[in-house]
CSV table of C-alpha atoms in Angstrom, one decimal:
chain,number,residue,atom,x,y,z
P,8,MET,CA,128.3,99.6,128.6
P,9,HIS,CA,131.6,98.6,130.2
P,10,ILE,CA,133.1,95.2,129.6
P,11,SER,CA,132.7,94.4,133.3
P,12,ALA,CA,129.0,95.3,133.1
P,13,PHE,CA,128.5,93.1,130.1
P,14,GLY,CA,130.2,90.3,131.9
P,15,ALA,CA,128.0,90.9,134.9
P,16,ALA,CA,124.9,90.7,132.6
P,17,LEU,CA,126.1,87.3,131.3
P,18,ARG,CA,126.7,86.1,134.9
P,19,THR,CA,123.1,87.0,135.8
P,20,PRO,CA,121.1,83.8,134.9
P,21,ASP,CA,117.8,85.3,133.8
P,22,LEU,CA,119.4,88.2,132.0
P,23,ARG,CA,121.9,85.8,130.3
P,24,ALA,CA,118.9,83.7,129.2
P,25,LYS,CA,117.3,86.8,127.6
P,26,ILE,CA,120.4,87.7,125.7
P,27,LEU,CA,121.0,84.2,124.5
P,28,PHE,CA,117.3,83.9,123.5
P,29,THR,CA,117.6,87.1,121.4
P,30,LEU,CA,120.9,86.0,119.8
P,31,GLY,CA,119.3,82.6,118.9
P,32,LEU,CA,116.4,84.2,117.2
P,33,LEU,CA,118.7,86.6,115.3
P,34,ALA,CA,120.8,83.6,114.1
P,35,ILE,CA,117.6,81.8,112.8
P,36,TYR,CA,116.6,85.1,111.2
P,37,ARG,CA,119.9,85.4,109.3
P,38,LEU,CA,119.8,81.7,108.4
P,39,GLY,CA,116.3,82.1,106.9
P,40,SER,CA,117.6,85.0,104.8
P,41,VAL,CA,119.7,82.6,102.7
P,42,VAL,CA,117.3,79.6,102.5
P,43,PRO,CA,115.8,79.8,99.0
P,44,THR,CA,112.0,79.7,98.5
P,45,PRO,CA,110.8,76.3,97.0
P,46,GLY,CA,110.7,76.4,93.3
P,47,VAL,CA,113.6,79.0,92.9
P,48,ASP,CA,116.7,78.0,90.9
P,49,TYR,CA,119.3,79.1,93.5
P,50,SER,CA,122.3,78.9,91.1
P,51,ALA,CA,120.5,81.1,88.5
P,52,VAL,CA,119.7,83.6,91.2
P,53,GLN,CA,123.3,83.8,92.3
P,54,ARG,CA,124.4,84.4,88.6
P,55,CYS,CA,121.8,87.2,88.3
P,56,ILE,CA,123.0,88.8,91.6
P,57,ASP,CA,126.5,88.9,90.1
P,58,VAL,CA,125.2,90.7,87.0
P,59,VAL,CA,123.5,93.5,89.0
P,60,GLN,CA,126.3,93.7,91.6
P,61,GLY,CA,127.1,97.4,92.2
P,62,ASN,CA,123.7,98.7,91.0
P,63,SER,CA,122.6,101.2,93.6
P,64,VAL,CA,118.9,100.6,92.9
P,65,TYR,CA,119.2,97.0,93.7
P,66,ALA,CA,121.3,97.7,96.8
P,67,LEU,CA,118.7,100.2,98.0
P,68,ILE,CA,115.9,97.7,97.5
P,69,ASN,CA,117.9,95.0,99.3
P,70,LEU,CA,118.9,97.1,102.3
P,71,PHE,CA,116.1,96.4,104.8
P,72,SER,CA,116.0,92.7,104.0
P,73,GLY,CA,119.6,92.2,104.8
P,74,GLY,CA,120.3,90.8,101.3
P,75,ALA,CA,117.4,88.3,101.5
P,76,LEU,CA,115.2,90.0,98.8
P,77,LEU,CA,117.4,89.5,95.8
P,78,GLN,CA,118.1,85.9,97.1
P,79,LEU,CA,114.4,85.2,96.8
P,80,SER,CA,114.7,83.4,100.2
P,81,ILE,CA,111.8,82.5,102.5
P,82,PHE,CA,112.5,85.7,104.4
P,83,ALA,CA,112.8,87.8,101.2
P,84,LEU,CA,110.2,90.4,102.2
P,85,GLY,CA,111.9,91.0,105.6
P,86,ILE,CA,110.3,93.3,108.1
P,87,MET,CA,109.0,95.8,105.4
P,88,PRO,CA,105.4,94.6,105.3
P,89,TYR,CA,105.1,95.0,109.1
P,90,ILE,CA,106.7,98.5,109.0
P,91,THR,CA,104.3,99.6,106.2
P,92,ALA,CA,101.3,98.1,108.1
P,93,SER,CA,102.4,99.9,111.3
P,94,ILE,CA,102.6,103.2,109.4
P,95,ILE,CA,99.2,102.7,107.9
P,96,VAL,CA,97.5,101.7,111.2
P,97,GLN,CA,99.1,104.6,113.1
P,98,LEU,CA,98.0,107.1,110.4
P,99,MET,CA,94.5,105.6,110.5
P,100,THR,CA,94.4,105.9,114.3
P,101,VAL,CA,94.3,109.7,113.8
P,102,VAL,CA,91.6,109.5,111.2
P,103,ILE,CA,89.3,106.6,112.2
P,104,PRO,CA,87.4,107.3,115.5
P,105,ARG,CA,87.1,103.5,116.3
P,106,LEU,CA,90.9,103.1,116.3
P,107,GLU,CA,91.3,106.3,118.3
P,108,SER,CA,88.9,105.0,121.0
P,109,LEU,CA,90.8,101.6,121.0
P,110,LYS,CA,94.0,103.4,121.6
P,111,LYS,CA,92.5,105.2,124.7
P,112,GLU,CA,91.3,101.9,126.2
P,113,GLY,CA,94.8,101.0,127.4
P,114,GLN,CA,96.4,97.6,127.1
P,115,ALA,CA,93.3,95.8,125.8
P,116,GLY,CA,92.8,98.4,123.1
P,117,GLN,CA,96.4,98.3,122.1
P,118,ALA,CA,96.3,94.5,121.8
P,119,LYS,CA,93.4,94.9,119.4
P,120,ILE,CA,95.3,97.5,117.3
P,121,THR,CA,98.3,95.1,117.2
P,122,GLN,CA,96.0,92.4,115.9
P,123,TYR,CA,94.8,94.7,113.1
P,124,THR,CA,98.4,95.4,112.3
P,125,ARG,CA,99.2,91.7,112.0
P,126,TYR,CA,96.3,91.1,109.7
P,127,LEU,CA,97.3,94.0,107.5
P,128,THR,CA,100.9,92.7,107.5
P,129,ILE,CA,99.9,89.4,106.1
P,130,ALA,CA,97.7,91.0,103.4
P,131,LEU,CA,100.6,93.2,102.3
P,132,ALA,CA,103.0,90.2,102.4
P,133,VAL,CA,100.7,88.3,100.0
P,134,LEU,CA,100.5,91.3,97.6
P,135,GLN,CA,104.3,91.9,97.7
P,136,SER,CA,105.3,88.3,97.3
P,137,THR,CA,102.8,87.9,94.4
P,138,ALA,CA,104.3,91.0,92.7
P,139,ILE,CA,107.9,89.8,93.1
P,140,LEU,CA,107.2,86.3,91.9
P,141,SER,CA,105.2,87.6,88.9
P,142,LEU,CA,108.4,89.4,87.8
P,143,ALA,CA,110.7,86.5,88.7
P,144,ARG,CA,108.7,84.3,86.3
P,145,THR,CA,109.9,86.4,83.4
P,146,PRO,CA,113.6,86.3,82.6
P,147,GLY,CA,115.2,89.8,82.8
P,148,ALA,CA,112.2,91.4,84.5
P,149,LEU,CA,113.4,91.1,88.1
P,150,PHE,CA,117.1,91.3,87.4
P,151,SER,CA,117.7,93.8,84.6
P,152,GLY,CA,120.2,92.4,82.1
P,153,CYS,CA,120.0,88.9,83.4
P,154,ASN,CA,118.0,86.5,81.3
P,155,GLU,CA,118.4,83.4,83.5
P,156,ASN,CA,115.2,81.3,84.1
P,157,ILE,CA,114.9,81.9,87.9
P,158,VAL,CA,111.6,79.9,88.3
P,159,PRO,CA,111.9,76.8,86.0
P,160,ASN,CA,108.5,75.3,87.0
P,161,GLN,CA,105.8,78.0,86.6
P,162,GLY,CA,102.8,75.9,87.4
P,163,ILE,CA,100.0,77.5,89.4
P,164,TRP,CA,100.5,75.2,92.4
P,165,ILE,CA,104.2,75.8,92.7
P,166,ILE,CA,103.6,79.6,92.5
P,167,LEU,CA,101.0,79.3,95.2
P,168,VAL,CA,103.5,77.4,97.4
P,169,MET,CA,106.1,80.1,96.8
P,170,VAL,CA,103.7,82.9,97.7
P,171,LEU,CA,102.7,80.9,100.8
P,172,ALA,CA,106.3,80.4,101.8
P,173,MET,CA,107.2,84.1,101.5
P,174,THR,CA,104.1,85.1,103.4
P,175,ALA,CA,104.8,82.6,106.1
P,176,GLY,CA,108.3,83.9,106.3
P,177,THR,CA,107.0,87.4,107.0
P,178,ALA,CA,104.7,86.0,109.7
P,179,VAL,CA,107.6,84.2,111.3
P,180,ILE,CA,109.7,87.4,111.2
P,181,MET,CA,106.8,89.4,112.8
P,182,TRP,CA,106.6,86.6,115.5
P,183,PHE,CA,110.3,86.8,116.1
P,184,GLY,CA,110.1,90.5,116.7
P,185,GLU,CA,107.3,90.2,119.2
P,186,LEU,CA,109.1,87.3,121.0
P,187,ILE,CA,112.3,89.4,121.3
P,188,THR,CA,110.3,92.3,122.7
P,189,GLU,CA,108.5,90.1,125.2
P,190,ARG,CA,111.1,87.6,126.3
P,191,GLY,CA,114.4,89.0,125.0
P,192,ILE,CA,116.3,92.3,125.2
P,193,GLY,CA,115.3,95.5,123.4
P,194,ASN,CA,112.6,96.3,120.8
P,195,GLY,CA,112.2,93.2,118.6
P,196,MET,CA,111.4,94.9,115.3
P,197,SER,CA,114.1,97.5,115.7
P,198,ILE,CA,116.7,94.8,116.5
P,199,LEU,CA,115.7,92.8,113.4
P,200,ILE,CA,116.1,96.0,111.2
P,201,PHE,CA,119.4,96.6,113.0
P,202,THR,CA,120.5,93.0,112.2
P,203,SER,CA,119.5,93.3,108.5
P,204,ILE,CA,121.4,96.6,108.0
P,205,ILE,CA,124.5,95.6,109.9
P,206,ALA,CA,124.7,92.4,107.8
P,207,THR,CA,125.3,94.5,104.7
P,208,VAL,CA,127.7,97.1,106.2
P,209,PRO,CA,130.9,95.0,106.1
P,210,SER,CA,130.4,94.3,102.4
P,211,GLN,CA,129.8,98.0,101.7
P,212,PHE,CA,133.0,98.9,103.5
P,213,ALA,CA,134.9,96.2,101.6
P,214,SER,CA,133.5,97.7,98.3
P,215,VAL,CA,134.8,101.1,99.3
P,216,TRP,CA,138.2,99.7,100.1
P,217,GLY,CA,138.3,97.8,96.8
P,218,ALA,CA,137.0,100.6,94.6
P,219,LYS,CA,138.6,103.7,96.2
P,220,GLY,CA,141.6,102.6,98.2
P,221,ALA,CA,142.7,102.8,101.8
P,222,PHE,CA,142.7,106.6,102.1
P,223,THR,CA,139.1,107.1,101.0
P,224,PHE,CA,138.1,104.1,103.1
P,225,ALA,CA,139.7,105.8,106.2
P,226,ILE,CA,137.9,109.0,105.5
P,227,THR,CA,134.6,107.2,105.1
P,228,LEU,CA,135.2,105.3,108.3
P,229,GLY,CA,136.0,108.6,110.0
P,230,ILE,CA,132.7,110.2,108.8
P,231,GLY,CA,130.9,107.2,110.2
P,232,VAL,CA,132.6,107.5,113.6
P,233,LEU,CA,131.8,111.2,113.7
P,234,VAL,CA,128.2,110.6,113.0
P,235,MET,CA,128.1,107.9,115.7
P,236,ALA,CA,129.6,110.3,118.2
P,237,LEU,CA,127.0,113.0,117.4
P,238,VAL,CA,124.2,110.5,117.7
P,239,VAL,CA,125.4,109.3,121.1
P,240,PHE,CA,125.9,112.9,122.3
P,241,VAL,CA,122.4,114.0,121.3
P,242,GLU,CA,120.6,110.8,122.3
P,243,GLN,CA,121.8,111.3,125.9
P,244,ALA,CA,120.5,114.9,126.0
P,245,GLN,CA,117.2,115.5,127.9
P,246,ARG,CA,115.2,118.2,129.6
P,247,ARG,CA,114.2,117.3,133.1
P,248,ILE,CA,110.8,118.8,134.2
P,249,PRO,CA,110.8,118.8,138.1
P,250,VAL,CA,107.7,117.3,139.7
P,251,GLN,CA,106.7,117.7,143.4
P,252,TYR,CA,104.2,115.4,145.1
P,253,ALA,CA,102.2,116.7,148.0
P,254,LYS,CA,101.8,114.7,151.1
P,255,ARG,CA,98.5,112.8,151.5
P,256,MET,CA,97.0,110.4,154.0
P,257,VAL,CA,95.7,107.0,152.7
P,258,GLY,CA,94.3,105.0,155.6
P,259,ARG,CA,97.0,105.2,158.3
P,260,LYS,CA,99.9,105.8,156.0
P,261,MET,CA,101.3,109.0,154.6
P,262,TYR,CA,102.3,109.1,151.0
P,263,GLY,CA,103.9,111.7,148.8
P,264,GLY,CA,106.1,114.6,149.8
P,265,THR,CA,108.8,113.5,147.3
P,266,SER,CA,110.5,115.2,144.4
P,267,THR,CA,111.1,113.6,141.0
P,268,TYR,CA,111.3,114.7,137.4
P,269,ILE,CA,109.9,113.9,133.9
P,270,PRO,CA,112.8,113.2,131.5
P,271,LEU,CA,111.9,114.7,128.1
P,272,LYS,CA,114.6,113.7,125.6
P,273,VAL,CA,115.7,116.0,122.8
P,274,ASN,CA,115.0,113.1,120.4
P,275,MET,CA,111.8,111.6,121.9
P,276,ALA,CA,111.0,109.7,118.7
P,277,GLY,CA,114.3,107.7,118.5
P,278,VAL,CA,115.1,106.2,115.1
P,279,ILE,CA,111.4,105.5,114.3
P,280,PRO,CA,111.0,108.6,112.0
P,281,VAL,CA,114.1,107.6,110.1
P,282,ILE,CA,112.8,104.0,109.6
P,283,PHE,CA,109.4,105.3,108.5
P,284,ALA,CA,110.7,107.9,106.2
P,285,SER,CA,113.2,105.6,104.5
P,286,SER,CA,110.6,102.9,104.2
P,287,LEU,CA,108.2,105.3,102.4
P,288,LEU,CA,110.9,106.5,100.0
P,289,PHE,CA,111.8,102.9,99.3
P,290,ILE,CA,108.3,102.2,97.9
P,291,PRO,CA,108.4,104.3,94.7
P,292,THR,CA,111.7,102.7,93.6
P,293,LEU,CA,110.4,99.2,94.5
P,294,PHE,CA,107.2,99.8,92.6
P,295,VAL,CA,109.0,100.9,89.4
P,296,GLN,CA,111.4,98.0,89.7
P,297,LEU,CA,108.6,95.5,90.2
P,298,THR,CA,106.4,96.9,87.3
P,299,GLY,CA,109.3,97.3,84.9
P,300,SER,CA,107.7,100.5,83.6
P,301,THR,CA,109.6,102.7,81.2
P,302,ALA,CA,107.1,105.6,81.2
P,303,GLY,CA,108.0,109.2,81.9
P,304,TRP,CA,107.0,109.1,85.5
P,305,ALA,CA,108.9,105.9,86.1
P,306,GLN,CA,112.1,107.4,84.6
P,307,TRP,CA,111.6,110.5,86.8
P,308,VAL,CA,111.3,108.2,89.9
P,309,GLN,CA,114.4,106.3,88.9
P,310,GLN,CA,116.4,109.4,88.3
P,311,ASN,CA,115.4,111.2,91.5
P,312,PHE,CA,114.8,108.4,94.0
P,313,GLY,CA,116.8,105.5,92.6
P,314,SER,CA,120.3,106.5,93.7
P,315,GLY,CA,119.3,107.7,97.2
P,316,SER,CA,121.4,110.8,96.8
P,317,GLY,CA,119.5,113.2,94.5
P,318,SER,CA,118.5,116.6,95.7
P,319,ILE,CA,114.8,115.9,95.4
P,320,TYR,CA,115.2,112.6,97.3
P,321,LEU,CA,117.2,114.2,100.1
P,322,LEU,CA,114.8,117.1,100.5
P,323,THR,CA,111.8,114.8,100.6
P,324,TYR,CA,113.7,112.5,103.0
P,325,PHE,CA,114.5,115.4,105.4
P,326,LEU,CA,110.9,116.7,105.4
P,327,LEU,CA,109.5,113.2,106.0
P,328,ILE,CA,111.8,112.8,109.0
P,329,VAL,CA,110.7,116.1,110.5
P,330,PHE,CA,107.0,115.2,109.9
P,331,PHE,CA,107.3,111.7,111.4
P,332,CYS,CA,109.2,113.1,114.4
P,333,TYR,CA,106.3,115.4,115.3
P,334,PHE,CA,103.7,112.7,114.4
P,335,TYR,CA,105.3,109.9,116.4
P,336,VAL,CA,105.9,112.1,119.5
P,337,SER,CA,102.3,113.3,119.4
P,338,ILE,CA,101.0,109.7,119.5
P,339,THR,CA,103.5,108.4,122.1
P,340,PHE,CA,103.4,111.3,124.6
P,341,ASN,CA,100.1,112.9,125.5
P,342,PRO,CA,100.6,115.9,127.8
P,343,VAL,CA,96.9,115.9,128.8
P,344,GLU,CA,97.1,112.3,130.1
P,345,VAL,CA,100.4,113.0,131.9
P,346,ALA,CA,98.9,116.1,133.5
P,347,ASP,CA,95.8,114.2,134.6
P,348,ASP,CA,97.9,111.4,136.1
P,349,MET,CA,100.0,113.9,138.0
P,350,LYS,CA,96.9,115.7,139.4
P,351,ARG,CA,95.3,112.4,140.4
P,352,TYR,CA,98.3,111.5,142.5
P,353,GLY,CA,98.9,114.9,143.9
P,354,GLY,CA,101.8,115.9,141.7
P,355,PHE,CA,102.5,119.3,140.3
P,356,ILE,CA,105.3,121.2,138.5
P,357,PRO,CA,106.6,124.0,140.8
P,358,GLY,CA,105.2,127.3,139.6
P,359,ILE,CA,102.6,125.7,137.3
P,360,ARG,CA,99.0,125.0,138.3
P,361,ALA,CA,97.8,121.4,138.1
P,362,GLY,CA,95.4,120.3,135.2
P,363,LYS,CA,95.2,122.2,131.9
P,364,PRO,CA,98.1,124.7,132.7
P,365,THR,CA,100.4,121.7,133.3
P,366,ALA,CA,99.3,120.1,130.0
P,367,ASP,CA,99.9,123.4,128.1
P,368,TYR,CA,103.3,123.7,129.7
P,369,LEU,CA,104.4,120.2,128.9
P,370,ASP,CA,103.1,120.6,125.3
P,371,TYR,CA,105.0,123.9,125.1
P,372,VAL,CA,108.3,122.3,126.2
P,373,LEU,CA,107.8,119.2,124.1
P,374,THR,CA,107.1,121.1,120.9
P,375,ARG,CA,110.3,123.2,121.3
P,376,LEU,CA,112.3,120.1,122.1
P,377,THR,CA,111.0,118.2,119.1
P,378,ALA,CA,112.0,121.0,116.7
P,379,PRO,CA,115.8,120.6,117.3
P,380,GLY,CA,115.4,116.9,117.7
P,381,SER,CA,113.7,116.5,114.3
P,382,MET,CA,116.3,118.8,112.6
P,383,TYR,CA,119.1,116.8,114.2
P,384,LEU,CA,117.7,113.5,112.9
P,385,GLY,CA,117.2,115.0,109.4
P,386,ILE,CA,120.7,116.5,109.3
P,387,ILE,CA,122.4,113.3,110.6
P,388,ALA,CA,120.5,111.2,108.0
P,389,VAL,CA,121.3,113.5,105.1
P,390,LEU,CA,124.8,114.8,105.9
P,391,PRO,CA,126.7,111.5,105.3
P,392,VAL,CA,125.0,111.2,101.9
P,393,PHE,CA,126.6,114.5,100.8
P,394,ALA,CA,129.9,113.5,102.3
P,395,PHE,CA,129.9,110.1,100.7
P,396,GLY,CA,128.7,111.6,97.4
P,397,TYR,CA,131.7,114.0,97.5
P,398,LEU,CA,134.1,111.1,98.1
P,399,GLY,CA,132.5,109.2,95.3
P,400,VAL,CA,131.5,106.2,97.5
P,401,SER,CA,127.7,106.7,97.6
P,402,SER,CA,127.2,103.9,95.1
P,403,GLN,CA,129.2,101.5,97.4
P,404,PHE,CA,127.8,102.8,100.7
P,405,ILE,CA,124.0,102.9,100.3
P,406,PHE,CA,122.0,104.8,102.9
P,407,GLY,CA,125.0,105.6,105.0
P,408,GLY,CA,123.3,108.2,107.3
P,409,THR,CA,120.2,106.0,107.8
P,410,SER,CA,122.2,102.9,108.4
P,411,LEU,CA,124.4,104.6,111.0
P,412,LEU,CA,121.5,106.3,112.7
P,413,ILE,CA,119.5,103.1,113.0
P,414,MET,CA,122.5,101.0,114.1
P,415,VAL,CA,123.6,103.5,116.8
P,416,GLY,CA,120.1,104.4,118.0
P,417,VAL,CA,119.0,100.7,118.3
P,418,GLY,CA,122.3,99.8,119.9
P,419,LEU,CA,122.0,102.5,122.5
P,420,ASP,CA,118.5,101.6,123.4
P,421,THR,CA,119.4,97.9,123.7
P,422,VAL,CA,122.4,98.7,125.9
P,423,LYS,CA,120.3,101.0,128.1
P,424,GLN,CA,117.7,98.2,128.6
P,425,ILE,CA,120.5,95.8,129.6
P,426,GLU,CA,122.0,98.2,132.1
P,427,ALA,CA,118.5,99.0,133.5
P,428,GLN,CA,117.7,95.4,134.0
P,429,LEU,CA,121.2,94.8,135.5
P,430,GLN,CA,120.7,97.6,138.0
P,431,GLN,CA,117.4,96.2,139.1
P,432,ARG,CA,118.9,92.8,139.8
P,433,ASN,CA,122.1,94.1,141.5
P,434,TYR,CA,120.8,97.2,143.4
P,435,GLU,CA,122.5,97.3,146.7
P,436,GLY,CA,120.6,100.2,148.3
P,437,PHE,CA,121.8,103.6,149.5
P,438,LEU,CA,123.5,102.3,152.7
P,439,ARG,CA,126.1,99.8,152.0
């Protein structure tokens, strides 16, 4: 978006209010990330963070909370419980007939599914906060090599207050995301993830500069810019399916007779598959870290999934991205419903019969678009890991490909929404 267009957005009163509302909630979100949970010794936590500084496992765990998890703040759990709950509910929608029927009921059914997701998010937040605090009570369990007493008072009531505070923090974050979606700009949950990740990127670049010097930093920055350029290029690509609407008489008025198109993007799923895949791969490492297990399976998980750059990790990551691409596209774009809607309003694709042939054609095109789209997402997510590993900066620049994909993808979607709303408010018509 041009600077002039951004200035025009700020000059539009209702659009300016939405932007400022979103920025205000993000500021509160970042503030909550550094507010310690009641009962936590903040100075002891800071000393422990200094001890584990540079440990890739802790950096990986801390990524999606924007640094709040290791701070044991009221927003320590971040958006992760909601992401996990969303994945579980969407998977269950395919398996459980009741959820599938709710999905087909339209807005009312979707509201019910959203409510189930909220309940599951709170349940997961209680479980995760309990697990984290059970480790924090034991010196050296949460922060390996740091024997500070993080929770001085370990009475049952103070622990319950801490669990309640972290769970309430997750509920507030979930509420912030929904408020941004409804009253602000962009998708609330994606923007919160974007904010958490971008908050850690400057420190990662600073670590690269300090550890490897200016030359390696410049190459790392160049790889990041190249990935951003590729993401922007592919995100704009789309296949336009032409649609013709026949003329029809409704009362005394003639409708139809127009031509339009269905825009099918090469990457229909956006950054959601990357978020889902990285969230699932985050769970084994977190589980081992929280349990403190030293068994054979735990060592295997640490070795292959802890650094975020092992061959098994990258292969699993790539395959999960491809799977979630197809899965997410299948639940967000239904060719049968689109074909039925077109037939109901007298629309047809030139050369394709209305009804089932149209649905089959749309499914054919969508499947072949999703294949390169999923490969593109997987390659963009994995390629920087190889490059950063070759440069020896993978320990300083955790999740480089994922971070860049999410930041650029969410940034593009948000800018497009601002531009779309700006065009609606300043449309001057064809004749001027």
